[in-house]
Amino acid sequence: MTQTSAQGILRPSDSTALALGFTGTLGNIDAYISAVNRLPMLSHEEETDLATRLKNNNDLAAAQQLVMSHLRLVVSIARGYLGYGLPHADLIQEGNIGLMKAVKRFDPDQGVRLVSYAMHWIKAEMHEYILKNWRLVKVATTKAQRKLFFNLRSNKEGLDSMTPAQIDSLASKLDVKREDVIEMEMRLSGRDVALDGSSDDEDEKFAPIAYLKTDAEEPTNIIEAQQYDRLQSEGLETALAKLDPRSRHIIESRWLKNDDGSGATLHDLADEYGVSAERIRQIESAALKKMKTALISFN
């Protein structure tokens, strides 16, 4: 098996991989490709034996040998997708995931070689990776659009726009509408626009990032909003429960009766309790301090 280190370097996953042909640290993609091409290929009998051991006994060592011997297949398939501008190493890594899925599901009793079975899984993982990462905006969401996406580039002759005849021919070949071919060609040929300005030009200050950004989904803001809502409900009720009945009544009458904050005045409550307005203010101040301590503990 292979894995990617924190520095993005492709390495064999363990000593078993080294025993199968890897030697030393693979510091770049060329070294990795050279190493996997030196790994021995399996005969039909060896492949069947390993696949049977995996199927019947869940033999992970057999699974590893099956994967390692087919890493060169992933490299070969990945070369066909370099035209989308994505890193070769990333394509290989995604293809390796597809290969491992294929090995896990491979049934030697079906009478086909693993190489034929694995190609579907390898390409599927690469296709998914390309569609998710090639552009910020998804260019292919339906099965027909995916088919068109991966065939349009190879069917175009040169970099010029397709002629009406070429559009009709491709639409007929792929069984899609000619309008879909035209739209996909426009989306694939459109240039990328930087989200943020890359110069000091005044015009660059109005790059898309200026009007597309929003703080609504910023994780910190979401957490703060959730904490605030919790304090407004559970936290406030907990703090009020710490007060004696008179103090709670004063706080609720002063601050919680109306949404606009226009509660009872100090003089209103002074008349209700038969004390001075200053005494109501003192009770209110002490109650607010007690609530603040309770809210801090709650949070």
CSV table of C-alpha atoms in Angstrom, one decimal:
chain,number,residue,atom,x,y,z
A,1,MET,CA,0.0,0.0,0.0
A,2,THR,CA,1.1,3.6,-0.3
A,3,GLN,CA,0.4,6.7,1.7
A,4,THR,CA,1.2,10.4,1.5
A,5,SER,CA,3.2,12.1,4.2
A,6,ALA,CA,2.6,15.5,5.7
A,7,GLN,CA,4.9,16.9,3.1
A,8,GLY,CA,3.0,15.4,0.2
A,9,ILE,CA,5.8,12.8,-0.5
A,10,LEU,CA,4.6,9.4,-1.7
A,11,ARG,CA,6.1,6.6,0.4
A,12,PRO,CA,5.5,2.9,0.9
A,13,SER,CA,3.3,2.2,3.9
A,14,ASP,CA,5.5,-0.3,5.7
A,15,SER,CA,8.4,-2.7,5.5
A,16,THR,CA,6.4,-5.3,3.5
A,17,ALA,CA,6.3,-2.8,0.7
A,18,LEU,CA,10.0,-2.4,0.8
A,19,ALA,CA,10.4,-6.1,0.6
A,20,LEU,CA,8.3,-6.1,-2.6
A,21,GLY,CA,10.6,-3.7,-4.4
A,22,PHE,CA,10.6,-0.2,-2.8
A,23,THR,CA,14.0,1.0,-1.6
A,24,GLY,CA,14.5,4.0,0.6
A,25,THR,CA,12.4,7.3,0.7
A,26,LEU,CA,10.5,8.2,-2.4
A,27,GLY,CA,11.1,12.0,-2.4
A,28,ASN,CA,9.2,12.8,-5.6
A,29,ILE,CA,6.7,11.5,-8.1
A,30,ASP,CA,9.4,10.3,-10.6
A,31,ALA,CA,11.1,8.2,-7.9
A,32,TYR,CA,7.7,6.7,-7.0
A,33,ILE,CA,6.8,5.9,-10.5
A,34,SER,CA,10.2,4.3,-11.1
A,35,ALA,CA,9.8,2.2,-7.9
A,36,VAL,CA,6.3,0.9,-8.7
A,37,ASN,CA,7.4,0.0,-12.2
A,38,ARG,CA,10.1,-2.3,-10.7
A,39,LEU,CA,7.5,-4.2,-8.6
A,40,PRO,CA,7.0,-7.7,-9.9
A,41,MET,CA,3.8,-8.6,-11.8
A,42,LEU,CA,1.7,-11.6,-10.8
A,43,SER,CA,1.0,-14.6,-12.9
A,44,HIS,CA,-2.7,-15.7,-13.3
A,45,GLU,CA,-2.1,-18.5,-10.8
A,46,GLU,CA,-0.4,-16.3,-8.3
A,47,GLU,CA,-3.2,-13.7,-8.6
A,48,THR,CA,-5.9,-16.3,-8.1
A,49,ASP,CA,-4.2,-17.8,-5.1
A,50,LEU,CA,-3.8,-14.4,-3.4
A,51,ALA,CA,-7.3,-13.4,-4.2
A,52,THR,CA,-8.7,-16.7,-2.8
A,53,ARG,CA,-6.7,-16.2,0.4
A,54,LEU,CA,-8.1,-12.7,0.8
A,55,LYS,CA,-11.7,-13.8,0.0
A,56,ASN,CA,-11.7,-16.9,2.3
A,57,ASN,CA,-9.3,-15.9,5.1
A,58,ASN,CA,-9.3,-12.1,4.9
A,59,ASP,CA,-5.5,-12.3,4.4
A,60,LEU,CA,-4.3,-8.7,4.5
A,61,ALA,CA,-0.8,-9.7,3.3
A,62,ALA,CA,-2.4,-11.2,0.2
A,63,ALA,CA,-4.4,-8.0,-0.3
A,64,GLN,CA,-1.2,-5.9,-0.1
A,65,GLN,CA,0.6,-8.0,-2.7
A,66,LEU,CA,-2.4,-7.7,-5.0
A,67,VAL,CA,-2.4,-3.9,-4.6
A,68,MET,CA,1.4,-3.5,-4.9
A,69,SER,CA,1.6,-5.5,-8.1
A,70,HIS,CA,-1.0,-3.3,-9.8
A,71,LEU,CA,0.3,0.2,-8.7
A,72,ARG,CA,1.8,0.6,-12.2
A,73,LEU,CA,-1.7,0.3,-13.6
A,74,VAL,CA,-2.8,3.3,-11.6
A,75,VAL,CA,0.2,5.3,-12.8
A,76,SER,CA,-0.6,4.5,-16.4
A,77,ILE,CA,-4.3,5.5,-16.1
A,78,ALA,CA,-3.4,8.7,-14.2
A,79,ARG,CA,-1.3,9.9,-17.2
A,80,GLY,CA,-4.5,10.1,-19.2
A,81,TYR,CA,-5.9,12.7,-16.9
A,82,LEU,CA,-3.0,15.1,-16.7
A,83,GLY,CA,-4.7,17.6,-19.1
A,84,TYR,CA,-7.0,18.8,-16.4
A,85,GLY,CA,-4.2,20.6,-14.6
A,86,LEU,CA,-4.4,18.6,-11.4
A,87,PRO,CA,-1.2,17.2,-9.6
A,88,HIS,CA,-0.1,13.9,-11.0
A,89,ALA,CA,0.6,12.6,-7.5
A,90,ASP,CA,-2.9,13.4,-6.3
A,91,LEU,CA,-4.4,11.6,-9.3
A,92,ILE,CA,-2.3,8.5,-8.5
A,93,GLN,CA,-3.3,8.7,-4.8
A,94,GLU,CA,-7.0,8.8,-5.8
A,95,GLY,CA,-6.5,5.9,-8.2
A,96,ASN,CA,-4.8,3.9,-5.5
A,97,ILE,CA,-7.9,4.3,-3.4
A,98,GLY,CA,-9.9,2.9,-6.3
A,99,LEU,CA,-7.5,0.0,-6.7
A,100,MET,CA,-7.8,-0.9,-3.0
A,101,LYS,CA,-11.6,-0.9,-3.3
A,102,ALA,CA,-11.3,-3.1,-6.3
A,103,VAL,CA,-9.0,-5.6,-4.5
A,104,LYS,CA,-11.5,-5.7,-1.6
A,105,ARG,CA,-14.4,-6.6,-3.9
A,106,PHE,CA,-12.6,-8.8,-6.4
A,107,ASP,CA,-13.9,-12.3,-6.8
A,108,PRO,CA,-11.4,-14.7,-8.4
A,109,ASP,CA,-14.2,-17.2,-9.2
A,110,GLN,CA,-15.6,-14.8,-11.8
A,111,GLY,CA,-12.9,-15.8,-14.3
A,112,VAL,CA,-11.6,-12.3,-15.0
A,113,ARG,CA,-8.2,-10.8,-14.3
A,114,LEU,CA,-7.9,-8.2,-11.6
A,115,VAL,CA,-6.4,-5.7,-14.0
A,116,SER,CA,-9.7,-5.6,-16.0
A,117,TYR,CA,-11.8,-5.4,-12.9
A,118,ALA,CA,-9.8,-2.7,-11.2
A,119,MET,CA,-9.8,-0.3,-14.1
A,120,HIS,CA,-13.4,0.7,-13.5
A,121,TRP,CA,-12.7,1.5,-9.8
A,122,ILE,CA,-9.5,3.4,-10.5
A,123,LYS,CA,-11.1,5.6,-13.1
A,124,ALA,CA,-14.2,6.1,-11.0
A,125,GLU,CA,-12.1,7.6,-8.1
A,126,MET,CA,-10.1,9.7,-10.5
A,127,HIS,CA,-13.3,11.0,-12.2
A,128,GLU,CA,-14.8,11.9,-8.8
A,129,TYR,CA,-11.6,13.7,-7.8
A,130,ILE,CA,-11.4,15.7,-11.0
A,131,LEU,CA,-15.0,16.8,-10.9
A,132,LYS,CA,-14.7,18.0,-7.3
A,133,ASN,CA,-11.4,19.8,-7.7
A,134,TRP,CA,-11.1,21.0,-11.3
A,135,ARG,CA,-13.2,24.1,-10.8
A,136,LEU,CA,-14.8,25.7,-7.8
A,137,VAL,CA,-18.1,25.5,-9.7
A,138,LYS,CA,-19.2,21.9,-10.5
A,139,VAL,CA,-19.2,21.4,-14.3
A,140,ALA,CA,-20.9,18.0,-14.4
A,141,THR,CA,-23.6,16.8,-12.1
A,142,THR,CA,-25.6,14.3,-14.1
A,143,LYS,CA,-24.4,11.0,-15.7
A,144,ALA,CA,-24.8,12.5,-19.2
A,145,GLN,CA,-22.8,15.6,-18.3
A,146,ARG,CA,-20.0,13.5,-16.8
A,147,LYS,CA,-19.8,11.5,-20.0
A,148,LEU,CA,-19.7,14.7,-22.0
A,149,PHE,CA,-17.1,16.3,-19.7
A,150,PHE,CA,-14.6,13.4,-20.1
A,151,ASN,CA,-15.1,13.0,-23.9
A,152,LEU,CA,-15.3,16.6,-25.0
A,153,ARG,CA,-11.6,17.4,-24.6
A,154,SER,CA,-10.5,14.3,-26.5
A,155,ASN,CA,-12.9,14.9,-29.3
A,156,LYS,CA,-12.0,18.5,-30.0
A,157,GLU,CA,-9.6,19.2,-32.8
A,158,GLY,CA,-7.2,21.8,-31.6
A,159,LEU,CA,-8.0,24.7,-29.3
A,160,ASP,CA,-10.5,26.4,-31.6
A,161,SER,CA,-14.2,26.3,-30.9
A,162,MET,CA,-16.1,23.3,-32.4
A,163,THR,CA,-17.9,23.8,-35.7
A,164,PRO,CA,-21.7,23.1,-35.9
A,165,ALA,CA,-21.0,19.8,-37.7
A,166,GLN,CA,-18.6,18.7,-34.9
A,167,ILE,CA,-21.1,19.6,-32.3
A,168,ASP,CA,-23.8,17.6,-34.0
A,169,SER,CA,-21.5,14.7,-34.4
A,170,LEU,CA,-20.4,14.6,-30.8
A,171,ALA,CA,-24.0,15.1,-29.5
A,172,SER,CA,-25.1,12.1,-31.6
A,173,LYS,CA,-22.1,10.0,-30.6
A,174,LEU,CA,-22.7,10.6,-26.8
A,175,ASP,CA,-26.5,10.7,-27.1
A,176,VAL,CA,-26.8,14.2,-25.6
A,177,LYS,CA,-28.4,17.4,-26.7
A,178,ARG,CA,-26.4,19.7,-28.9
A,179,GLU,CA,-27.2,22.5,-26.5
A,180,ASP,CA,-25.4,20.5,-23.8
A,181,VAL,CA,-22.3,20.2,-25.9
A,182,ILE,CA,-22.3,23.9,-26.6
A,183,GLU,CA,-22.7,24.8,-22.9
A,184,MET,CA,-20.0,22.3,-21.7
A,185,GLU,CA,-17.6,23.6,-24.3
A,186,MET,CA,-18.1,27.2,-23.1
A,187,ARG,CA,-17.7,26.2,-19.5
A,188,LEU,CA,-14.5,24.2,-20.2
A,189,SER,CA,-13.0,26.9,-22.3
A,190,GLY,CA,-13.8,29.8,-20.0
A,191,ARG,CA,-10.9,31.3,-18.2
A,192,ASP,CA,-10.6,31.1,-14.4
A,193,VAL,CA,-11.1,34.3,-12.5
A,194,ALA,CA,-9.1,35.0,-9.3
A,195,LEU,CA,-11.4,35.4,-6.3
A,196,ASP,CA,-9.1,38.0,-4.8
A,197,GLY,CA,-7.2,40.8,-6.5
A,198,SER,CA,-3.5,40.1,-7.2
A,199,SER,CA,-2.4,43.7,-7.7
A,200,ASP,CA,-2.6,47.2,-6.2
A,201,ASP,CA,-4.8,48.4,-9.0
A,202,GLU,CA,-8.0,50.1,-7.7
A,203,ASP,CA,-10.1,47.9,-10.0
A,204,GLU,CA,-8.8,44.8,-8.3
A,205,LYS,CA,-10.3,45.9,-5.0
A,206,PHE,CA,-13.7,44.9,-6.5
A,207,ALA,CA,-12.7,41.3,-7.2
A,208,PRO,CA,-15.4,38.6,-6.6
A,209,ILE,CA,-14.2,37.9,-3.0
A,210,ALA,CA,-15.4,41.4,-2.1
A,211,TYR,CA,-19.0,40.6,-2.8
A,212,LEU,CA,-19.1,36.8,-2.5
A,213,LYS,CA,-17.7,36.5,1.1
A,214,THR,CA,-20.0,36.2,4.0
A,215,ASP,CA,-19.4,35.7,7.7
A,216,ALA,CA,-22.6,33.8,8.3
A,217,GLU,CA,-21.0,30.4,7.8
A,218,GLU,CA,-17.7,31.2,9.5
A,219,PRO,CA,-17.1,28.5,12.1
A,220,THR,CA,-16.2,30.8,14.9
A,221,ASN,CA,-19.3,32.9,14.3
A,222,ILE,CA,-21.5,29.8,14.2
A,223,ILE,CA,-20.1,28.6,17.6
A,224,GLU,CA,-20.5,32.1,19.1
A,225,ALA,CA,-24.1,32.3,17.9
A,226,GLN,CA,-24.9,28.9,19.4
A,227,GLN,CA,-23.3,29.8,22.7
A,228,TYR,CA,-25.3,33.1,22.8
A,229,ASP,CA,-28.6,31.3,22.1
A,230,ARG,CA,-27.8,28.8,24.8
A,231,LEU,CA,-27.0,31.6,27.3
A,232,GLN,CA,-30.2,33.4,26.3
A,233,SER,CA,-32.3,30.3,27.1
A,234,GLU,CA,-30.8,27.7,29.5
A,235,GLY,CA,-28.1,30.0,30.9
A,236,LEU,CA,-30.5,32.8,31.7
A,237,GLU,CA,-33.0,30.5,33.4
A,238,THR,CA,-30.2,29.0,35.4
A,239,ALA,CA,-29.0,32.4,36.6
A,240,LEU,CA,-32.5,33.5,37.5
A,241,ALA,CA,-33.0,30.4,39.6
A,242,LYS,CA,-30.1,31.5,41.8
A,243,LEU,CA,-32.1,34.6,42.9
A,244,ASP,CA,-34.5,35.0,45.7
A,245,PRO,CA,-38.2,35.6,44.7
A,246,ARG,CA,-38.0,39.4,45.2
A,247,SER,CA,-34.8,39.9,43.3
A,248,ARG,CA,-36.0,37.7,40.5
A,249,HIS,CA,-39.2,39.7,40.2
A,250,ILE,CA,-37.3,42.9,40.1
A,251,ILE,CA,-35.0,41.7,37.3
A,252,GLU,CA,-37.8,40.2,35.3
A,253,SER,CA,-40.0,43.4,35.7
A,254,ARG,CA,-37.1,45.7,34.8
A,255,TRP,CA,-35.5,43.8,31.9
A,256,LEU,CA,-37.4,40.7,30.7
A,257,LYS,CA,-41.0,41.8,30.4
A,258,ASN,CA,-40.8,43.5,27.0
A,259,ASP,CA,-38.5,42.7,24.1
A,260,ASP,CA,-37.6,46.4,23.7
A,261,GLY,CA,-36.2,46.7,27.2
A,262,SER,CA,-38.9,49.1,28.4
A,263,GLY,CA,-39.7,47.4,31.7
A,264,ALA,CA,-40.8,48.8,35.0
A,265,THR,CA,-39.0,51.8,36.4
A,266,LEU,CA,-37.3,51.9,39.8
A,267,HIS,CA,-40.0,54.1,41.2
A,268,ASP,CA,-42.7,51.7,40.0
A,269,LEU,CA,-41.1,48.8,41.9
A,270,ALA,CA,-40.4,51.1,44.9
A,271,ASP,CA,-44.1,51.8,45.2
A,272,GLU,CA,-44.9,48.1,44.8
A,273,TYR,CA,-42.6,47.0,47.6
A,274,GLY,CA,-42.9,50.1,49.8
A,275,VAL,CA,-39.2,51.0,49.8
A,276,SER,CA,-37.1,53.7,48.2
A,277,ALA,CA,-36.1,53.7,44.5
A,278,GLU,CA,-32.4,53.6,45.8
A,279,ARG,CA,-33.2,50.3,47.6
A,280,ILE,CA,-34.6,48.8,44.5
A,281,ARG,CA,-31.5,49.9,42.6
A,282,GLN,CA,-29.2,48.2,45.2
A,283,ILE,CA,-31.3,45.0,45.0
A,284,GLU,CA,-31.1,45.0,41.2
A,285,SER,CA,-27.3,45.6,41.2
A,286,ALA,CA,-26.7,42.8,43.6
A,287,ALA,CA,-29.0,40.4,41.6
A,288,LEU,CA,-27.2,41.3,38.3
A,289,LYS,CA,-23.8,40.5,39.9
A,290,LYS,CA,-25.1,37.2,41.2
A,291,MET,CA,-26.5,36.3,37.7
A,292,LYS,CA,-23.2,37.3,36.0
A,293,THR,CA,-21.3,34.8,38.3
A,294,ALA,CA,-23.9,32.1,37.5
A,295,LEU,CA,-23.6,32.7,33.8
A,296,ILE,CA,-19.8,32.5,33.8
A,297,SER,CA,-20.0,29.2,35.7
A,298,PHE,CA,-22.7,27.9,33.2
A,299,ASN,CA,-20.6,28.9,30.2
